[in-house]
Amino acid sequence: MAMNTVRLGPNQRRALQLLQAAPAGMTRTELQRQLAIPDLRTMQTMLKALRGRGLIHIGSWCYESAGASCPACRVFVAGPGTDAPKPAALGREACRRRYRDRIGRQLYNHVNEARKRGAARLVVDGVTVWQRGAGFTKNNVAKAMLKGGGLA
């Protein structure tokens, strides 16, 4: 059965082509990057319209980030179908583990020690890698310094 693609906008058509070319599907951020759409609201509205017409559906869920809340992200797939059920939220410890894995165990331990001492920031070789209220900055630089022995 052919999908009804009459009266689709150019971005909607391109999104549908991208999803058809990716059998595993794509997340909203991947689609947004490919389509070069800077506005989140525009992207959400477009995906909602495509889902409403039955042209795409949620094939699965994934975890893109290792942030504090670890929200699950929808993976959109071309074609009609039933949406995959949303997974249960990750617990606090699972989110912490993902976060520690992302920034590196050694840097995480150094920041915890600095917090216990009441430090407002952690500076490694003249580069601020952690600051109270702002979190980690220049993550790649910090990891490179750790590997090079900057915190040893």
XYZ file of C-alpha atoms in Angstrom:
152
model
C 0.000 0.000 0.000
C 1.455 3.361 -1.031
C 1.685 6.071 1.579
C -0.287 9.264 1.074
C 2.409 11.905 0.679
C 0.235 14.497 -1.042
C 0.623 18.026 0.334
C 3.797 17.375 2.294
C 6.229 20.231 2.736
C 9.817 19.981 1.489
C 11.224 19.304 4.963
C 8.576 16.655 5.597
C 9.415 14.943 2.306
C 13.147 15.036 3.091
C 12.557 13.667 6.615
C 10.499 10.827 5.155
C 13.266 10.057 2.622
C 15.893 10.032 5.388
C 13.797 7.676 7.507
C 13.156 5.351 4.563
C 16.918 5.223 3.914
C 17.638 4.361 7.566
C 15.954 1.025 8.394
C 17.066 1.254 12.047
C 15.364 4.646 12.323
C 16.561 8.039 13.518
C 16.079 10.146 16.622
C 14.712 13.684 16.547
C 18.176 15.181 17.051
C 19.651 13.109 14.211
C 16.847 14.186 11.876
C 17.142 17.793 13.007
C 20.890 17.777 12.309
C 20.425 16.178 8.853
C 17.671 18.612 7.880
C 19.536 21.630 9.338
C 16.455 22.810 11.223
C 17.636 24.993 14.110
C 14.253 25.380 15.819
C 13.127 22.589 18.157
C 9.440 23.559 17.972
C 9.462 23.362 14.160
C 10.967 19.879 14.296
C 8.496 18.664 16.915
C 5.547 20.025 14.929
C 6.771 18.346 11.752
C 7.229 14.960 13.444
C 3.813 15.248 15.088
C 2.217 15.950 11.690
C 3.968 12.975 10.069
C 2.918 10.690 12.936
C -0.643 11.998 12.758
C -0.855 11.037 9.087
C 0.520 7.570 9.809
C 3.654 8.101 7.719
C 6.071 7.421 10.590
C 5.905 5.738 13.982
C 8.091 5.208 17.045
C 10.037 2.031 16.337
C 12.057 1.967 19.549
C 13.547 4.112 22.298
C 17.201 4.876 23.073
C 19.248 6.854 25.556
C 21.245 9.524 23.693
C 22.680 11.391 26.634
C 24.100 10.534 29.991
C 22.681 13.594 31.706
C 21.166 13.828 35.140
C 17.673 12.738 34.138
C 18.627 10.264 31.355
C 15.405 10.659 29.362
C 14.638 8.070 26.709
C 14.553 9.399 23.132
C 12.141 8.238 20.441
C 13.589 6.465 17.406
C 11.334 7.202 14.435
C 10.839 4.687 11.621
C 9.149 5.259 8.249
C 5.830 3.603 7.564
C 2.651 2.936 9.488
C 2.772 0.856 12.626
C 2.116 0.827 16.320
C 4.390 2.864 18.542
C 6.859 1.006 20.746
C 6.003 1.358 24.438
C 8.064 3.882 26.385
C 10.607 2.169 28.661
C 10.588 2.690 32.396
C 12.724 5.573 33.602
C 16.271 4.750 34.608
C 16.889 4.827 38.316
C 19.141 7.338 40.017
C 22.055 4.930 40.330
C 21.892 3.926 36.652
C 21.978 7.607 35.649
C 24.965 8.216 37.917
C 26.797 5.217 36.475
C 26.218 6.427 32.911
C 27.405 9.913 33.903
C 30.563 8.572 35.583
C 31.328 6.431 32.543
C 30.973 9.460 30.279
C 33.259 11.823 32.190
C 35.718 9.247 33.440
C 36.023 7.677 36.869
C 39.245 9.453 37.888
C 37.936 12.939 37.067
C 34.650 12.141 38.825
C 36.541 11.108 41.984
C 38.691 14.265 41.926
C 35.584 16.447 41.633
C 33.915 14.617 44.524
C 37.003 15.207 46.670
C 36.976 18.895 45.693
C 33.267 19.173 46.575
C 33.893 17.646 50.001
C 36.605 20.246 50.618
C 34.106 22.967 49.628
C 35.859 23.944 46.400
C 33.996 26.117 43.925
C 35.974 24.861 40.915
C 38.530 22.299 39.826
C 41.395 23.561 37.664
C 43.742 21.193 35.812
C 46.857 22.672 34.175
C 45.248 26.114 34.055
C 41.959 24.860 32.563
C 38.750 24.933 34.614
C 37.250 21.468 34.136
C 34.502 21.697 36.766
C 32.726 24.637 38.375
C 29.989 24.617 41.011
C 26.651 25.401 39.362
C 27.982 24.959 35.816
C 29.198 21.357 35.982
C 31.893 19.988 33.697
C 33.386 22.061 30.912
C 35.962 21.259 28.270
C 35.376 17.558 28.807
C 37.682 16.421 26.037
C 40.528 18.588 27.318
C 40.069 17.202 30.828
C 40.080 13.603 29.590
C 43.212 14.229 27.547
C 44.916 15.727 30.593
C 43.892 12.763 32.702
C 45.349 10.341 30.192
C 48.485 12.454 29.959
C 48.897 12.480 33.727
C 47.587 15.988 34.461
C 45.858 14.903 37.694
C 48.227 12.177 38.817
